[in-house]
mmCIF file of C-alpha atoms in Angstrom:
data_model
loop_
_atom_site.group_PDB
_atom_site.id
_atom_site.type_symbol
_atom_site.label_atom_id
_atom_site.label_comp_id
_atom_site.label_asym_id
_atom_site.label_seq_id
_atom_site.Cartn_x
_atom_site.Cartn_y
_atom_site.Cartn_z
ATOM 1 C CA MET A 97 0.000 0.000 0.000
ATOM 2 C CA SER A 98 1.386 3.376 -0.970
ATOM 3 C CA ALA A 99 0.892 6.372 1.278
ATOM 4 C CA TYR A 100 1.024 8.798 -1.651
ATOM 5 C CA PRO A 101 -2.103 10.890 -2.191
ATOM 6 C CA PRO A 102 -4.654 9.244 -4.535
ATOM 7 C CA ALA A 103 -4.072 11.825 -7.301
ATOM 8 C CA LEU A 104 -0.388 10.906 -7.378
ATOM 9 C CA GLN A 105 -1.145 7.190 -7.258
ATOM 10 C CA ARG A 106 -3.511 7.613 -10.180
ATOM 11 C CA LEU A 107 -0.862 9.399 -12.242
ATOM 12 C CA THR A 108 1.661 6.714 -11.248
ATOM 13 C CA ALA A 109 -0.740 4.054 -12.509
ATOM 14 C CA TYR A 110 -0.984 5.804 -15.882
ATOM 15 C CA PHE A 111 2.780 6.145 -16.203
ATOM 16 C CA SER A 112 3.269 2.485 -15.335
ATOM 17 C CA ARG A 113 1.120 1.489 -18.310
ATOM 18 C CA LEU A 114 3.734 2.902 -20.678
ATOM 19 C CA PRO A 115 6.097 0.321 -22.183
ATOM 20 C CA GLY A 116 9.234 -0.337 -20.137
ATOM 21 C CA ILE A 117 8.064 1.768 -17.190
ATOM 22 C CA GLY A 118 7.874 -0.247 -13.956
ATOM 23 C CA LYS A 119 6.064 0.745 -10.783
ATOM 24 C CA ARG A 120 9.122 2.341 -9.201
ATOM 25 C CA THR A 121 9.992 4.393 -12.277
ATOM 26 C CA ALA A 122 6.356 5.417 -12.710
ATOM 27 C CA GLU A 123 6.343 6.698 -9.129
ATOM 28 C CA ARG A 124 9.520 8.678 -9.784
ATOM 29 C CA LEU A 125 8.088 10.169 -12.993
ATOM 30 C CA ALA A 126 4.820 11.137 -11.296
ATOM 31 C CA LEU A 127 6.712 12.722 -8.394
ATOM 32 C CA SER A 128 8.937 14.657 -10.773
ATOM 33 C CA CYS A 129 5.837 16.146 -12.423
ATOM 34 C CA MET A 130 5.130 17.852 -9.108
ATOM 35 C CA ASP A 131 8.192 20.035 -9.722
ATOM 36 C CA TRP A 132 7.167 21.146 -13.213
ATOM 37 C CA PRO A 133 5.983 24.704 -13.785
ATOM 38 C CA GLU A 134 2.185 24.626 -13.910
ATOM 39 C CA ALA A 135 2.086 25.875 -17.524
ATOM 40 C CA ASP A 136 4.301 23.029 -18.711
ATOM 41 C CA LEU A 137 2.209 20.482 -16.865
ATOM 42 C CA GLN A 138 -0.891 21.875 -18.585
ATOM 43 C CA GLY A 139 0.927 21.736 -21.922
ATOM 44 C CA PHE A 140 1.874 18.112 -21.315
ATOM 45 C CA ALA A 141 -1.727 17.262 -20.385
ATOM 46 C CA GLU A 142 -3.128 19.084 -23.406
ATOM 47 C CA SER A 143 -0.603 17.400 -25.665
ATOM 48 C CA LEU A 144 -1.665 13.968 -24.397
ATOM 49 C CA GLY A 145 -5.369 14.716 -24.451
ATOM 50 C CA THR A 146 -5.429 16.000 -28.017
ATOM 51 C CA LEU A 147 -2.942 13.497 -29.441
ATOM 52 C CA ARG A 148 -5.421 11.131 -30.954
ATOM 53 C CA SER A 149 -7.666 13.797 -32.376
ATOM 54 C CA ARG A 150 -4.737 15.580 -34.004
ATOM 55 C CA ILE A 151 -3.009 12.588 -35.509
ATOM 56 C CA ARG A 152 -4.438 10.262 -38.108
ATOM 57 C CA ARG A 153 -3.166 7.861 -40.737
ATOM 58 C CA CYS A 154 -2.083 9.283 -44.107
ATOM 59 C CA SER A 155 -4.791 8.153 -46.537
ATOM 60 C CA ILE A 156 -2.147 7.131 -49.074
ATOM 61 C CA CYS A 157 0.673 5.428 -47.192
ATOM 62 C CA GLY A 158 -0.742 4.904 -43.689
ATOM 63 C CA ASN A 159 2.014 6.928 -42.008
ATOM 64 C CA LEU A 160 1.122 9.084 -38.994
ATOM 65 C CA SER A 161 0.071 12.540 -40.104
ATOM 66 C CA GLU A 162 -1.771 15.634 -38.975
ATOM 67 C CA GLU A 163 -3.116 16.161 -42.492
ATOM 68 C CA GLU A 164 -5.145 13.943 -44.790
ATOM 69 C CA ILE A 165 -1.912 13.228 -46.689
ATOM 70 C CA CYS A 166 1.443 13.002 -44.886
ATOM 71 C CA THR A 167 4.460 15.234 -45.525
ATOM 72 C CA ILE A 168 6.352 12.456 -47.284
ATOM 73 C CA CYS A 169 3.562 11.652 -49.743
ATOM 74 C CA ARG A 170 3.121 15.381 -50.422
ATOM 75 C CA ASP A 171 6.848 15.981 -50.950
ATOM 76 C CA GLY A 172 7.427 16.674 -54.666
ATOM 77 C CA GLN A 173 11.150 15.999 -54.319
ATOM 78 C CA ARG A 174 10.740 12.305 -53.601
ATOM 79 C CA GLN A 175 11.118 9.446 -56.089
ATOM 80 C CA ARG A 176 7.554 8.406 -56.833
ATOM 81 C CA ASN A 177 8.363 5.142 -58.625
ATOM 82 C CA VAL A 178 9.699 3.259 -55.591
ATOM 83 C CA ILE A 179 7.638 2.229 -52.587
ATOM 84 C CA CYS A 180 9.231 0.853 -49.441
ATOM 85 C CA VAL A 181 6.927 -1.373 -47.384
ATOM 86 C CA VAL A 182 7.328 -1.217 -43.615
ATOM 87 C CA GLU A 183 5.385 -2.676 -40.699
ATOM 88 C CA GLN A 184 4.963 0.379 -38.501
ATOM 89 C CA PRO A 185 5.457 4.162 -38.572
ATOM 90 C CA SER A 186 8.348 3.775 -36.108
ATOM 91 C CA GLN A 187 10.225 1.676 -38.664
ATOM 92 C CA LEU A 188 9.458 4.164 -41.408
ATOM 93 C CA MET A 189 11.064 6.768 -39.166
ATOM 94 C CA VAL A 190 14.221 4.722 -38.672
ATOM 95 C CA LEU A 191 14.641 4.434 -42.445
ATOM 96 C CA GLU A 192 13.817 8.091 -42.891
ATOM 97 C CA ASN A 193 16.358 9.196 -40.293
ATOM 98 C CA SER A 194 19.046 7.030 -41.901
ATOM 99 C CA GLY A 195 18.642 9.127 -45.051
ATOM 100 C CA CYS A 196 19.180 6.066 -47.258
ATOM 101 C CA PHE A 197 15.808 6.129 -49.006
ATOM 102 C CA ARG A 198 14.148 8.944 -50.935
ATOM 103 C CA GLY A 199 11.113 7.161 -52.353
ATOM 104 C CA LEU A 200 7.629 6.723 -50.910
ATOM 105 C CA TYR A 201 6.504 4.380 -48.150
ATOM 106 C CA HIS A 202 3.643 2.067 -47.406
ATOM 107 C CA VAL A 203 2.863 1.229 -43.785
ATOM 108 C CA LEU A 204 1.258 -2.211 -43.439
ATOM 109 C CA GLY A 205 0.251 -1.750 -39.829
ATOM 110 C CA GLY A 206 1.950 -4.954 -38.700
ATOM 111 C CA LYS A 207 3.058 -8.262 -40.130
ATOM 112 C CA LEU A 208 1.376 -11.603 -40.755
ATOM 113 C CA SER A 209 1.183 -13.429 -37.459
ATOM 114 C CA PRO A 210 -1.090 -16.487 -37.271
ATOM 115 C CA LEU A 211 -0.322 -16.845 -33.552
ATOM 116 C CA SER A 212 -1.746 -13.426 -32.699
ATOM 117 C CA GLY A 213 -4.489 -13.864 -35.289
ATOM 118 C CA LYS A 214 -3.171 -11.258 -37.721
ATOM 119 C CA GLY A 215 -4.000 -12.209 -41.293
ATOM 120 C CA PRO A 216 -3.596 -10.416 -44.652
ATOM 121 C CA GLU A 217 -6.972 -8.695 -44.238
ATOM 122 C CA ASP A 218 -5.652 -6.961 -41.075
ATOM 123 C CA LEU A 219 -2.796 -5.344 -42.994
ATOM 124 C CA ARG A 220 -3.055 -2.483 -45.494
ATOM 125 C CA ILE A 221 -2.451 -4.807 -48.450
ATOM 126 C CA LYS A 222 -5.562 -3.878 -50.462
ATOM 127 C CA GLU A 223 -4.458 -0.241 -50.284
ATOM 128 C CA LEU A 224 -0.986 -1.217 -51.476
ATOM 129 C CA ARG A 225 -2.420 -3.081 -54.453
ATOM 130 C CA ALA A 226 -4.455 -0.020 -55.379
ATOM 131 C CA ARG A 227 -1.298 2.099 -55.330
ATOM 132 C CA LEU A 228 0.614 -0.393 -57.474
ATOM 133 C CA LEU A 229 -2.276 -0.577 -59.955
ATOM 134 C CA GLU A 230 -1.870 3.135 -60.647
ATOM 135 C CA GLY A 231 1.120 2.053 -62.740
ATOM 136 C CA THR A 232 3.736 4.597 -61.671
ATOM 137 C CA VAL A 233 5.585 2.275 -59.302
ATOM 138 C CA ALA A 234 8.497 0.288 -60.748
ATOM 139 C CA GLU A 235 9.909 -1.227 -57.555
ATOM 140 C CA LEU A 236 8.490 -2.386 -54.254
ATOM 141 C CA ILE A 237 11.154 -2.738 -51.544
ATOM 142 C CA VAL A 238 9.896 -4.966 -48.740
ATOM 143 C CA ALA A 239 11.485 -3.738 -45.513
ATOM 144 C CA THR A 240 9.584 -5.808 -42.976
ATOM 145 C CA SER A 241 11.718 -7.053 -40.073
ATOM 146 C CA PRO A 242 14.070 -9.991 -40.791
ATOM 147 C CA ASP A 243 12.284 -12.261 -38.301
ATOM 148 C CA VAL A 244 10.035 -15.251 -39.061
ATOM 149 C CA GLU A 245 6.851 -13.210 -39.364
ATOM 150 C CA GLY A 246 8.499 -10.390 -41.289
ATOM 151 C CA GLU A 247 9.945 -12.875 -43.776
ATOM 152 C CA ALA A 248 6.600 -14.596 -44.124
ATOM 153 C CA THR A 249 4.982 -11.235 -44.805
ATOM 154 C CA ALA A 250 7.630 -10.447 -47.427
ATOM 155 C CA HIS A 251 7.013 -13.754 -49.207
ATOM 156 C CA TYR A 252 3.275 -13.242 -49.035
ATOM 157 C CA LEU A 253 3.607 -9.814 -50.661
ATOM 158 C CA ALA A 254 5.870 -11.206 -53.377
ATOM 159 C CA GLN A 255 3.248 -13.831 -54.264
ATOM 160 C CA GLU A 256 0.339 -11.454 -53.888
ATOM 161 C CA PHE A 257 1.777 -8.943 -56.355
ATOM 162 C CA ALA A 258 3.442 -11.431 -58.722
ATOM 163 C CA ASP A 259 0.763 -10.572 -61.309
ATOM 164 C CA LEU A 260 1.770 -6.916 -61.440
ATOM 165 C CA PRO A 261 4.589 -5.449 -63.568
ATOM 166 C CA VAL A 262 6.509 -4.356 -60.448
ATOM 167 C CA ARG A 263 9.954 -5.477 -59.344
ATOM 168 C CA ILE A 264 9.659 -6.752 -55.765
ATOM 169 C CA THR A 265 12.865 -6.639 -53.710
ATOM 170 C CA ARG A 266 13.827 -7.400 -50.125
ATOM 171 C CA ILE A 267 16.374 -5.519 -47.990
ATOM 172 C CA ALA A 268 19.564 -7.541 -47.394
ATOM 173 C CA SER A 269 20.233 -9.461 -44.203
ATOM 174 C CA GLY A 270 23.720 -10.101 -42.831
ATOM 175 C CA VAL A 271 26.136 -9.058 -40.129
ATOM 176 C CA PRO A 272 25.517 -5.437 -39.055
ATOM 177 C CA ILE A 273 28.185 -2.885 -40.003
ATOM 178 C CA GLY A 274 30.444 -2.048 -37.058
ATOM 179 C CA SER A 275 29.538 -5.196 -35.152
ATOM 180 C CA ASP A 276 31.978 -7.714 -33.698
ATOM 181 C CA LEU A 277 31.717 -11.094 -35.443
ATOM 182 C CA THR A 278 32.301 -12.762 -32.061
ATOM 183 C CA TYR A 279 28.761 -11.904 -31.108
ATOM 184 C CA ALA A 280 27.038 -12.675 -34.409
ATOM 185 C CA ASP A 281 24.352 -15.341 -34.076
ATOM 186 C CA ALA A 282 24.336 -18.507 -36.168
ATOM 187 C CA ALA A 283 21.254 -17.574 -38.218
ATOM 188 C CA THR A 284 22.698 -14.209 -39.223
ATOM 189 C CA LEU A 285 26.085 -15.743 -40.039
ATOM 190 C CA SER A 286 24.438 -18.401 -42.160
ATOM 191 C CA ILE A 287 22.567 -15.722 -44.140
ATOM 192 C CA ALA A 288 25.730 -13.618 -44.416
ATOM 193 C CA MET A 289 27.666 -16.609 -45.768
ATOM 194 C CA GLY A 290 24.953 -17.575 -48.221
ATOM 195 C CA SER A 291 24.626 -14.019 -49.548
ATOM 196 C CA ARG A 292 28.403 -13.446 -49.831
ATOM 197 C CA ARG A 293 29.620 -11.419 -52.803
ATOM 198 C CA THR A 294 32.848 -11.342 -54.777
ATOM 199 C CA LEU A 295 35.130 -8.559 -53.584
ATOM 200 C CA GLY A 296 36.389 -6.051 -56.138
ATOM 201 C CA GLU A 297 33.355 -6.383 -58.388
ATOM 202 C CA MET B 72 15.015 16.100 -37.941
ATOM 203 C CA SER B 73 12.138 13.826 -37.138
ATOM 204 C CA ALA B 74 9.429 13.187 -39.698
ATOM 205 C CA TYR B 75 6.831 12.510 -37.010
ATOM 206 C CA PRO B 76 3.824 14.831 -37.020
ATOM 207 C CA PRO B 77 4.300 17.966 -34.848
ATOM 208 C CA ALA B 78 1.730 16.811 -32.267
ATOM 209 C CA LEU B 79 3.730 13.642 -31.684
ATOM 210 C CA GLN B 80 7.020 15.547 -31.570
ATOM 211 C CA ARG B 81 5.545 17.882 -28.980
ATOM 212 C CA LEU B 82 4.442 14.994 -26.798
ATOM 213 C CA THR B 83 7.865 13.389 -27.244
ATOM 214 C CA ALA B 84 9.490 16.614 -26.052
ATOM 215 C CA TYR B 85 7.368 16.569 -22.898
ATOM 216 C CA PHE B 86 8.178 12.937 -22.169
ATOM 217 C CA SER B 87 11.894 13.582 -22.640
ATOM 218 C CA ARG B 88 11.805 16.171 -19.857
ATOM 219 C CA LEU B 89 11.020 13.446 -17.340
ATOM 220 C CA PRO B 90 14.006 12.173 -15.356
ATOM 221 C CA GLY B 91 15.855 9.277 -16.964
ATOM 222 C CA ILE B 92 13.848 9.445 -20.193
ATOM 223 C CA GLY B 93 16.052 10.003 -23.243
ATOM 224 C CA LYS B 94 14.924 11.127 -26.682
ATOM 225 C CA ARG B 95 14.557 7.595 -28.029
ATOM 226 C CA THR B 96 12.546 6.372 -25.059
ATOM 227 C CA ALA B 97 10.394 9.498 -25.132
ATOM 228 C CA GLU B 98 9.588 8.801 -28.785
ATOM 229 C CA ARG B 99 8.639 5.222 -27.933
ATOM 230 C CA LEU B 100 6.420 6.354 -25.049
ATOM 231 C CA ALA B 101 4.677 8.978 -27.195
ATOM 232 C CA LEU B 102 4.114 6.434 -29.978
ATOM 233 C CA SER B 103 2.706 3.918 -27.522
ATOM 234 C CA CYS B 104 0.151 6.494 -26.387
ATOM 235 C CA MET B 105 -1.292 6.352 -29.900
ATOM 236 C CA ASP B 106 -2.477 2.808 -29.111
ATOM 237 C CA TRP B 107 -4.256 3.703 -25.859
ATOM 238 C CA PRO B 108 -8.039 3.730 -25.731
ATOM 239 C CA GLU B 109 -9.164 7.346 -26.044
ATOM 240 C CA ALA B 110 -10.800 7.334 -22.594
ATOM 241 C CA ASP B 111 -7.562 6.266 -20.911
ATOM 242 C CA LEU B 112 -5.600 8.908 -22.766
ATOM 243 C CA GLN B 113 -8.083 11.534 -21.561
ATOM 244 C CA GLY B 114 -7.770 10.144 -18.041
ATOM 245 C CA PHE B 115 -3.982 10.361 -18.211
ATOM 246 C CA ALA B 116 -4.189 13.945 -19.480
ATOM 247 C CA GLU B 117 -6.722 14.937 -16.825
ATOM 248 C CA SER B 118 -4.602 13.292 -14.133
ATOM 249 C CA LEU B 119 -1.558 15.294 -15.224
ATOM 250 C CA GLY B 120 -3.413 18.555 -15.682
ATOM 251 C CA THR B 121 -5.071 18.508 -12.277
ATOM 252 C CA LEU B 122 -2.100 17.087 -10.361
ATOM 253 C CA ARG B 123 -0.822 20.326 -8.935
ATOM 254 C CA SER B 124 -4.212 21.704 -8.030
ATOM 255 C CA ARG B 125 -5.164 18.483 -6.223
ATOM 256 C CA ILE B 126 -1.959 17.950 -4.290
ATOM 257 C CA ARG B 127 -0.505 20.280 -1.715
ATOM 258 C CA ARG B 128 1.865 20.050 1.243
ATOM 259 C CA CYS B 129 0.486 18.882 4.582
ATOM 260 C CA SER B 130 0.442 21.991 6.761
ATOM 261 C CA ILE B 131 1.951 20.042 9.651
ATOM 262 C CA CYS B 132 4.649 17.754 8.254
ATOM 263 C CA GLY B 133 5.107 18.953 4.669
ATOM 264 C CA ASN B 134 4.225 15.567 3.153
ATOM 265 C CA LEU B 135 2.245 15.455 -0.095
ATOM 266 C CA SER B 136 -1.473 15.436 0.601
ATOM 267 C CA GLU B 137 -4.843 16.093 -0.977
ATOM 268 C CA GLU B 138 -6.154 17.489 2.301
ATOM 269 C CA GLU B 139 -4.935 20.327 4.520
ATOM 270 C CA ILE B 140 -3.463 17.658 6.818
ATOM 271 C CA CYS B 141 -2.019 14.405 5.461
ATOM 272 C CA THR B 142 -3.249 10.885 6.258
ATOM 273 C CA ILE B 143 -0.229 10.156 8.462
ATOM 274 C CA CYS B 144 -0.615 13.258 10.626
ATOM 275 C CA ARG B 145 -4.352 12.524 10.937
ATOM 276 C CA ASP B 146 -3.800 8.870 11.879
ATOM 277 C CA GLY B 147 -4.681 8.424 15.548
ATOM 278 C CA GLN B 148 -2.849 5.091 15.683
ATOM 279 C CA ARG B 149 0.594 6.608 15.251
ATOM 280 C CA GLN B 150 3.117 7.397 17.963
ATOM 281 C CA ARG B 151 2.928 11.154 18.368
ATOM 282 C CA ASN B 152 6.043 11.607 20.497
ATOM 283 C CA VAL B 153 8.576 10.669 17.786
ATOM 284 C CA ILE B 154 9.238 12.680 14.645
ATOM 285 C CA CYS B 155 11.379 11.339 11.830
ATOM 286 C CA VAL B 156 12.990 14.064 9.699
ATOM 287 C CA VAL B 157 13.397 13.305 6.002
ATOM 288 C CA GLU B 158 14.498 15.343 3.015
ATOM 289 C CA GLN B 159 11.713 14.580 0.556
ATOM 290 C CA PRO B 160 8.284 12.908 0.390
ATOM 291 C CA SER B 161 9.832 10.099 -1.679
ATOM 292 C CA GLN B 162 12.110 9.208 1.245
ATOM 293 C CA LEU B 163 9.220 9.377 3.672
ATOM 294 C CA MET B 164 7.502 6.837 1.437
ATOM 295 C CA VAL B 165 10.492 4.466 1.478
ATOM 296 C CA LEU B 166 10.472 4.493 5.276
ATOM 297 C CA GLU B 167 6.701 4.134 5.345
ATOM 298 C CA ASN B 168 6.758 1.152 2.991
ATOM 299 C CA SER B 169 9.458 -0.542 5.049
ATOM 300 C CA GLY B 170 7.007 -0.563 7.965
ATOM 301 C CA CYS B 171 9.812 0.094 10.462
ATOM 302 C CA PHE B 172 8.505 3.411 11.773
ATOM 303 C CA ARG B 173 5.125 4.245 13.261
ATOM 304 C CA GLY B 174 5.700 7.804 14.452
ATOM 305 C CA LEU B 175 5.179 11.101 12.640
ATOM 306 C CA TYR B 176 7.332 12.681 9.966
ATOM 307 C CA HIS B 177 8.713 16.056 9.066
ATOM 308 C CA VAL B 178 9.666 16.744 5.461
ATOM 309 C CA LEU B 179 12.448 19.325 5.204
ATOM 310 C CA GLY B 180 12.092 19.834 1.459
ATOM 311 C CA GLY B 181 15.774 19.150 0.804
ATOM 312 C CA LYS B 182 19.084 19.306 2.611
ATOM 313 C CA LEU B 183 21.635 22.013 3.305
ATOM 314 C CA SER B 184 23.661 22.527 0.158
ATOM 315 C CA PRO B 185 25.860 25.623 -0.037
ATOM 316 C CA LEU B 186 26.862 24.693 -3.603
ATOM 317 C CA SER B 187 23.301 24.893 -4.886
ATOM 318 C CA GLY B 188 22.570 27.835 -2.607
ATOM 319 C CA LYS B 189 20.260 25.947 -0.259
ATOM 320 C CA GLY B 190 20.480 27.361 3.262
ATOM 321 C CA PRO B 191 18.525 26.668 6.489
ATOM 322 C CA GLU B 192 15.900 29.246 5.543
ATOM 323 C CA ASP B 193 15.048 27.188 2.429
ATOM 324 C CA LEU B 194 14.185 24.141 4.533
ATOM 325 C CA ARG B 195 11.125 23.694 6.751
ATOM 326 C CA ILE B 196 13.182 24.109 9.933
ATOM 327 C CA LYS B 197 11.129 26.925 11.471
ATOM 328 C CA GLU B 198 8.043 24.714 11.159
ATOM 329 C CA LEU B 199 9.917 21.832 12.814
ATOM 330 C CA ARG B 200 10.915 24.044 15.753
ATOM 331 C CA ALA B 201 7.284 25.067 16.187
ATOM 332 C CA ARG B 202 6.264 21.404 16.345
ATOM 333 C CA LEU B 203 8.972 20.591 18.896
ATOM 334 C CA LEU B 204 7.963 23.590 21.020
ATOM 335 C CA GLU B 205 4.523 22.064 21.460
ATOM 336 C CA GLY B 206 6.222 19.784 23.966
ATOM 337 C CA THR B 207 4.781 16.407 22.985
ATOM 338 C CA VAL B 208 7.805 15.199 21.048
ATOM 339 C CA ALA B 209 10.424 13.228 22.990
ATOM 340 C CA GLU B 210 12.657 12.109 20.127
ATOM 341 C CA LEU B 211 13.655 13.509 16.765
ATOM 342 C CA ILE B 212 15.135 10.875 14.432
ATOM 343 C CA VAL B 213 17.163 12.534 11.679
ATOM 344 C CA ALA B 214 16.851 10.368 8.579
ATOM 345 C CA THR B 215 18.485 12.601 6.005
ATOM 346 C CA SER B 216 20.663 10.739 3.480
ATOM 347 C CA PRO B 217 24.076 9.548 4.709
ATOM 348 C CA ASP B 218 25.944 11.747 2.215
ATOM 349 C CA VAL B 219 27.964 14.889 2.924
ATOM 350 C CA GLU B 220 25.019 17.266 2.682
ATOM 351 C CA GLY B 221 22.667 14.955 4.568
ATOM 352 C CA GLU B 222 25.196 14.611 7.402
ATOM 353 C CA ALA B 223 25.741 18.362 7.491
ATOM 354 C CA THR B 224 21.978 18.862 7.703
ATOM 355 C CA ALA B 225 21.764 16.330 10.559
ATOM 356 C CA HIS B 226 24.493 18.131 12.494
ATOM 357 C CA TYR B 227 22.870 21.478 11.847
ATOM 358 C CA LEU B 228 19.555 20.209 13.233
ATOM 359 C CA ALA B 229 21.262 18.761 16.324
ATOM 360 C CA GLN B 230 22.838 22.161 17.084
ATOM 361 C CA GLU B 231 19.719 24.095 16.177
ATOM 362 C CA PHE B 232 17.534 22.140 18.603
ATOM 363 C CA ALA B 233 20.133 21.587 21.351
ATOM 364 C CA ASP B 234 18.202 24.064 23.515
ATOM 365 C CA LEU B 235 15.050 21.944 23.446
ATOM 366 C CA PRO B 236 14.311 18.985 25.760
ATOM 367 C CA VAL B 237 14.235 16.567 22.829
ATOM 368 C CA ARG B 238 16.491 13.580 22.223
ATOM 369 C CA ILE B 239 17.974 13.954 18.746
ATOM 370 C CA THR B 240 19.094 10.714 17.083
ATOM 371 C CA ARG B 241 20.534 9.728 13.719
ATOM 372 C CA ILE B 242 19.787 6.541 11.752
ATOM 373 C CA ALA B 243 22.752 4.151 11.702
ATOM 374 C CA SER B 244 25.134 3.858 8.772
ATOM 375 C CA GLY B 245 26.963 0.647 7.882
ATOM 376 C CA VAL B 246 27.051 -2.175 5.375
ATOM 377 C CA PRO B 247 23.559 -2.847 3.976
ATOM 378 C CA ILE B 248 21.885 -6.110 5.032
ATOM 379 C CA GLY B 249 22.123 -8.757 2.328
ATOM 380 C CA SER B 250 25.014 -7.052 0.543
ATOM 381 C CA ASP B 251 28.318 -8.670 -0.396
ATOM 382 C CA LEU B 252 31.239 -7.196 1.544
ATOM 383 C CA THR B 253 33.366 -7.499 -1.612
ATOM 384 C CA TYR B 254 31.562 -4.495 -3.044
ATOM 385 C CA ALA B 255 31.385 -2.339 0.081
ATOM 386 C CA ASP B 256 33.107 1.025 -0.334
ATOM 387 C CA ALA B 257 35.852 2.234 1.976
ATOM 388 C CA ALA B 258 33.791 5.002 3.572
ATOM 389 C CA THR B 259 30.943 2.657 4.490
ATOM 390 C CA LEU B 260 33.369 0.014 5.806
ATOM 391 C CA SER B 261 35.126 2.608 7.913
ATOM 392 C CA ILE B 262 31.794 3.666 9.462
ATOM 393 C CA ALA B 263 30.770 0.044 9.939
ATOM 394 C CA MET B 264 34.055 -0.683 11.755
ATOM 395 C CA GLY B 265 33.809 2.397 13.938
ATOM 396 C CA SER B 266 30.215 1.638 14.935
ATOM 397 C CA ARG B 267 30.828 -2.055 15.617
ATOM 398 C CA ARG B 268 28.996 -3.609 18.541
ATOM 399 C CA THR B 269 29.730 -6.514 20.858
ATOM 400 C CA LEU B 270 27.970 -9.667 19.746
ATOM 401 C CA GLY B 271 25.707 -11.457 22.211
ATOM 402 C CA GLU B 272 24.805 -8.322 24.129
#
């Protein structure tokens, strides 16, 4: 039983529902809010309370957006003939921050996962087909995660769109740059060996 | 530059102001809020926004409270002739949860710290004197942290209240129960040696 006032316990309970935040940390976070200037606390509250009403899914790619169409889809500078398929907006952001891709995206909203009952109809695959049918896309880069479900999703997409005149590619798997081979796992090493390339080509 | 919508970036900025929450974690927390049921998100926001107006300091001990006087000070079951002095409400709570103390508390609101410009007038020492002058308190247990500033604060309090008929005590320092002596630091060991007691007494 905590002797903190109910209002603080309530806030602690909310904080502890966030991913990776345990009861102790939640208590510390709630306590620290007591020291915030009142205006900032109100700003924080307002920001939380209006989050969902402000943010929606881009009607084209499914990315998070405050407008009907997200900034990436609206950006005239981007290559419009390549679409990179990702599972979630957070993964789109990782690619975006890396600066290695200047095309458009398509957010599936997850990956095929029979165990958690996620089938093709739960992903934004119909929407992707519609985009490909427009005929401007030459390549579809499947950047789902290199785990069992991500690979399954990639293969499913390859089959699903085999009838369309679109090149379907998959990001490479292998040992991460800058990593120590001592700690590479067997599965990654096996892929890295199998996908080896001739040096000096 | 993040490509997240401004509303999400704003929320991320608020989260990253919490102690121990870096930019990456803040982003993850903000994103996870997108998946909360709307009602819970509103509850979280309301809980944050009303925190400061709901919670104040107990007018007797300085503990956090929703009422003028906190639940501990109001509790008729507690020993009223012992006051335990702590720096912050969070430390009061640690003692309270340990169940080892059933008296009253006094929250100083910090410790003496010349470096950060915190002098006696910044702590609730006047209020403590007023409580001691009431004459019901026989012992004052100083439970400030066993660091330089906490010790200095303890010594200051002992001098400050030397004129009053109150026994002033200090919690013991030594090697923590359950710890491995291999990892004990020199300062703690030195204290533990100096405060050794005869076994079997």
